[in-house]
PDB file of C-alpha atoms in Angstrom:
ATOM      1  CA  UNK A  15     -57.302 -22.403 138.740  1.00 56.00           C
ATOM      2  CA  UNK A  16     -56.844 -23.311 142.344  1.00 67.00           C
ATOM      3  CA  UNK A  17     -58.357 -26.209 144.207  1.00 63.00           C
ATOM      4  CA  UNK A  18     -61.916 -25.500 145.207  1.00 68.00           C
ATOM      5  CA  UNK A  19     -61.526 -26.825 148.745  1.00 69.00           C
ATOM      6  CA  UNK A  20     -58.639 -26.082 151.050  1.00 73.00           C
ATOM      7  CA  UNK A  21     -58.779 -29.427 152.849  1.00 76.00           C
ATOM      8  CA  UNK A  22     -55.297 -30.942 152.574  1.00 80.00           C
ATOM      9  CA  UNK A  23     -54.980 -34.406 151.121  1.00 86.00           C
ATOM     10  CA  UNK A  24     -52.135 -36.572 149.935  1.00 89.00           C
ATOM     11  CA  UNK A  25     -52.803 -37.789 146.393  1.00 91.00           C
ATOM     12  CA  UNK A  26     -50.165 -40.503 146.842  1.00 92.00           C
ATOM     13  CA  UNK A  27     -52.503 -42.177 149.334  1.00 93.00           C
ATOM     14  CA  UNK A  28     -55.382 -42.541 146.845  1.00 96.00           C
ATOM     15  CA  UNK A  29     -56.038 -45.423 144.512  1.00 95.00           C
ATOM     16  CA  UNK A  30     -55.475 -44.770 140.806  1.00 96.00           C
ATOM     17  CA  UNK A  31     -59.203 -45.023 140.154  1.00 95.00           C
ATOM     18  CA  UNK A  32     -59.930 -42.391 142.811  1.00 96.00           C
ATOM     19  CA  UNK A  33     -57.396 -40.095 141.159  1.00 98.00           C
ATOM     20  CA  UNK A  34     -59.001 -40.817 137.779  1.00 97.00           C
ATOM     21  CA  UNK A  35     -62.421 -39.989 139.266  1.00 96.00           C
ATOM     22  CA  UNK A  36     -61.351 -36.423 140.058  1.00 97.00           C
ATOM     23  CA  UNK A  37     -59.033 -36.215 137.039  1.00 98.00           C
ATOM     24  CA  UNK A  38     -61.922 -36.914 134.686  1.00 96.00           C
ATOM     25  CA  UNK A  39     -63.644 -33.794 135.979  1.00 96.00           C
ATOM     26  CA  UNK A  40     -60.483 -31.669 135.876  1.00 97.00           C
ATOM     27  CA  UNK A  41     -59.725 -32.688 132.285  1.00 97.00           C
ATOM     28  CA  UNK A  42     -63.297 -32.019 131.190  1.00 97.00           C
ATOM     29  CA  UNK A  43     -63.228 -28.588 132.828  1.00 96.00           C
ATOM     30  CA  UNK A  44     -60.103 -27.700 130.825  1.00 96.00           C
ATOM     31  CA  UNK A  45     -61.800 -28.887 127.630  1.00 96.00           C
ATOM     32  CA  UNK A  46     -65.031 -27.035 128.344  1.00 95.00           C
ATOM     33  CA  UNK A  47     -63.247 -23.806 129.226  1.00 95.00           C
ATOM     34  CA  UNK A  48     -61.235 -23.984 126.008  1.00 95.00           C
ATOM     35  CA  UNK A  49     -64.359 -24.606 123.929  1.00 95.00           C
ATOM     36  CA  UNK A  50     -66.276 -21.752 125.545  1.00 96.00           C
ATOM     37  CA  UNK A  51     -63.355 -19.347 125.164  1.00 94.00           C
ATOM     38  CA  UNK A  52     -62.972 -20.313 121.497  1.00 93.00           C
ATOM     39  CA  UNK A  53     -66.251 -18.548 120.799  1.00 89.00           C
ATOM     40  CA  UNK A  54     -69.921 -18.437 121.588  1.00 91.00           C
ATOM     41  CA  UNK A  55     -71.981 -21.190 119.996  1.00 92.00           C
ATOM     42  CA  UNK A  56     -75.052 -23.260 120.867  1.00 94.00           C
ATOM     43  CA  UNK A  57     -74.761 -25.421 123.970  1.00 95.00           C
ATOM     44  CA  UNK A  58     -75.578 -28.532 121.955  1.00 95.00           C
ATOM     45  CA  UNK A  59     -72.571 -27.828 119.725  1.00 94.00           C
ATOM     46  CA  UNK A  60     -70.367 -27.273 122.768  1.00 94.00           C
ATOM     47  CA  UNK A  61     -71.533 -30.588 124.192  1.00 94.00           C
ATOM     48  CA  UNK A  62     -70.824 -32.475 120.961  1.00 94.00           C
ATOM     49  CA  UNK A  63     -67.333 -30.989 120.718  1.00 93.00           C
ATOM     50  CA  UNK A  64     -66.657 -31.722 124.367  1.00 94.00           C
ATOM     51  CA  UNK A  65     -67.683 -35.358 124.030  1.00 93.00           C
ATOM     52  CA  UNK A  66     -65.294 -35.759 121.080  1.00 93.00           C
ATOM     53  CA  UNK A  67     -62.407 -34.431 123.194  1.00 93.00           C
ATOM     54  CA  UNK A  68     -63.057 -36.413 126.364  1.00 94.00           C
ATOM     55  CA  UNK A  69     -63.940 -39.808 124.917  1.00 93.00           C
ATOM     56  CA  UNK A  70     -61.434 -42.494 125.761  1.00 90.00           C
ATOM     57  CA  UNK A  71     -60.203 -42.783 122.166  1.00 92.00           C
ATOM     58  CA  UNK A  72     -59.254 -39.091 122.162  1.00 95.00           C
ATOM     59  CA  UNK A  73     -57.736 -39.316 125.637  1.00 95.00           C
ATOM     60  CA  UNK A  74     -55.682 -42.348 124.610  1.00 94.00           C
ATOM     61  CA  UNK A  75     -54.275 -40.301 121.717  1.00 95.00           C
ATOM     62  CA  UNK A  76     -53.583 -37.469 124.180  1.00 96.00           C
ATOM     63  CA  UNK A  77     -51.450 -39.852 126.242  1.00 95.00           C
ATOM     64  CA  UNK A  78     -49.134 -40.387 123.297  1.00 94.00           C
ATOM     65  CA  UNK A  79     -48.662 -36.616 123.001  1.00 96.00           C
ATOM     66  CA  UNK A  80     -47.916 -36.157 126.695  1.00 97.00           C
ATOM     67  CA  UNK A  81     -45.617 -39.114 127.416  1.00 96.00           C
ATOM     68  CA  UNK A  82     -42.436 -37.415 126.113  1.00 96.00           C
ATOM     69  CA  UNK A  83     -43.172 -34.354 128.286  1.00 97.00           C
ATOM     70  CA  UNK A  84     -43.725 -36.138 131.589  1.00 98.00           C
ATOM     71  CA  UNK A  85     -41.390 -36.332 134.553  1.00 98.00           C
ATOM     72  CA  UNK A  86     -40.528 -39.745 136.001  1.00 98.00           C
ATOM     73  CA  UNK A  87     -43.056 -39.202 138.788  1.00 97.00           C
ATOM     74  CA  UNK A  88     -45.801 -38.215 136.336  1.00 98.00           C
ATOM     75  CA  UNK A  89     -45.009 -41.194 134.120  1.00 98.00           C
ATOM     76  CA  UNK A  90     -45.304 -43.492 137.135  1.00 97.00           C
ATOM     77  CA  UNK A  91     -48.674 -41.986 138.075  1.00 98.00           C
ATOM     78  CA  UNK A  92     -49.967 -42.374 134.521  1.00 98.00           C
ATOM     79  CA  UNK A  93     -48.703 -45.960 134.430  1.00 97.00           C
ATOM     80  CA  UNK A  94     -50.450 -46.728 137.748  1.00 97.00           C
ATOM     81  CA  UNK A  95     -53.700 -45.429 136.303  1.00 96.00           C
ATOM     82  CA  UNK A  96     -53.263 -47.302 133.044  1.00 94.00           C
ATOM     83  CA  UNK A  97     -52.534 -50.569 134.864  1.00 93.00           C
ATOM     84  CA  UNK A  98     -55.395 -50.286 137.369  1.00 90.00           C
ATOM     85  CA  UNK A  99     -58.072 -52.929 137.168  1.00 82.00           C
ATOM     86  CA  UNK A 100     -61.536 -51.722 136.300  1.00 78.00           C
ATOM     87  CA  UNK A 101     -64.722 -53.732 136.147  1.00 76.00           C
ATOM     88  CA  UNK A 102     -66.216 -51.648 133.369  1.00 76.00           C
ATOM     89  CA  UNK A 103     -65.190 -50.806 129.827  1.00 72.00           C
ATOM     90  CA  UNK A 104     -67.562 -48.784 127.622  1.00 74.00           C
ATOM     91  CA  UNK A 105     -68.924 -50.820 124.734  1.00 77.00           C
ATOM     92  CA  UNK A 106     -67.677 -48.261 122.200  1.00 80.00           C
ATOM     93  CA  UNK A 107     -64.055 -48.368 123.397  1.00 82.00           C
ATOM     94  CA  UNK A 108     -61.204 -50.812 123.282  1.00 89.00           C
ATOM     95  CA  UNK A 109     -59.733 -52.045 126.548  1.00 88.00           C
ATOM     96  CA  UNK A 110     -56.349 -50.534 125.624  1.00 91.00           C
ATOM     97  CA  UNK A 111     -57.844 -47.096 124.937  1.00 92.00           C
ATOM     98  CA  UNK A 112     -59.902 -47.232 128.121  1.00 92.00           C
ATOM     99  CA  UNK A 113     -56.827 -48.044 130.208  1.00 93.00           C
ATOM    100  CA  UNK A 114     -54.792 -45.289 128.535  1.00 95.00           C
ATOM    101  CA  UNK A 115     -57.591 -42.778 129.174  1.00 95.00           C
ATOM    102  CA  UNK A 116     -57.724 -43.862 132.816  1.00 96.00           C
ATOM    103  CA  UNK A 117     -53.981 -43.196 133.025  1.00 97.00           C
ATOM    104  CA  UNK A 118     -54.456 -39.674 131.668  1.00 98.00           C
ATOM    105  CA  UNK A 119     -57.301 -38.965 134.088  1.00 97.00           C
ATOM    106  CA  UNK A 120     -55.247 -40.375 136.957  1.00 98.00           C
ATOM    107  CA  UNK A 121     -52.408 -37.983 136.110  1.00 98.00           C
ATOM    108  CA  UNK A 122     -54.723 -34.968 135.918  1.00 98.00           C
ATOM    109  CA  UNK A 123     -56.320 -35.909 139.244  1.00 97.00           C
ATOM    110  CA  UNK A 124     -52.939 -36.375 140.892  1.00 97.00           C
ATOM    111  CA  UNK A 125     -51.605 -33.021 139.709  1.00 97.00           C
ATOM    112  CA  UNK A 126     -54.837 -31.257 140.637  1.00 95.00           C
ATOM    113  CA  UNK A 127     -54.836 -32.630 144.185  1.00 94.00           C
ATOM    114  CA  UNK A 128     -51.183 -31.627 144.521  1.00 94.00           C
ATOM    115  CA  UNK A 129     -52.166 -28.094 143.547  1.00 92.00           C
ATOM    116  CA  UNK A 130     -49.926 -28.135 140.459  1.00 94.00           C
ATOM    117  CA  UNK A 131     -52.198 -25.987 138.321  1.00 94.00           C
ATOM    118  CA  UNK A 132     -49.351 -24.494 136.283  1.00 96.00           C
ATOM    119  CA  UNK A 133     -48.198 -27.978 135.328  1.00 98.00           C
ATOM    120  CA  UNK A 134     -51.748 -28.928 134.332  1.00 97.00           C
ATOM    121  CA  UNK A 135     -51.957 -25.837 132.124  1.00 97.00           C
ATOM    122  CA  UNK A 136     -48.634 -26.703 130.459  1.00 98.00           C
ATOM    123  CA  UNK A 137     -49.736 -30.262 129.723  1.00 98.00           C
ATOM    124  CA  UNK A 138     -53.152 -29.216 128.434  1.00 97.00           C
ATOM    125  CA  UNK A 139     -51.588 -26.503 126.278  1.00 96.00           C
ATOM    126  CA  UNK A 140     -49.294 -29.155 124.788  1.00 96.00           C
ATOM    127  CA  UNK A 141     -52.424 -31.050 123.736  1.00 96.00           C
ATOM    128  CA  UNK A 142     -53.917 -27.895 122.229  1.00 94.00           C
ATOM    129  CA  UNK A 143     -50.663 -27.133 120.399  1.00 93.00           C
ATOM    130  CA  UNK A 144     -50.573 -30.694 119.054  1.00 92.00           C
ATOM    131  CA  UNK A 145     -54.078 -30.187 117.689  1.00 84.00           C
ATOM    132  CA  UNK A 146     -55.666 -32.929 119.734  1.00 74.00           C
ATOM    133  CA  UNK A 147     -57.932 -30.493 121.610  1.00 70.00           C
ATOM    134  CA  UNK A 148     -59.425 -28.586 118.708  1.00 63.00           C
TER     135      UNK A 148
END
């Protein structure tokens, strides 16, 4: 997977919530591709499975899996996302889980905008191997 647009940008210049905005999409694309490649099934089933994987409770658990694998720079990016102030928390999520999920999305957005697709694949595969993306 390469970036869709060639326009250069410096992810270090973006706010954590902007990185999480794009990272949310990148993470969901990984999840959806995995689900589709696992086998053909009804779209409704794919949607239900996808929602289970991308909800903030699941993403918060994913953070715990990834933390030991992250570089110092990646840890700092995730921490920036986790500590960012949001004005909205879904009613079915705890504040802690929502912040952790934002950190994960921030990391995925940062790596995507840097063009580090191989690193994204490694991190997502670690989640699959840990059983959190099944």
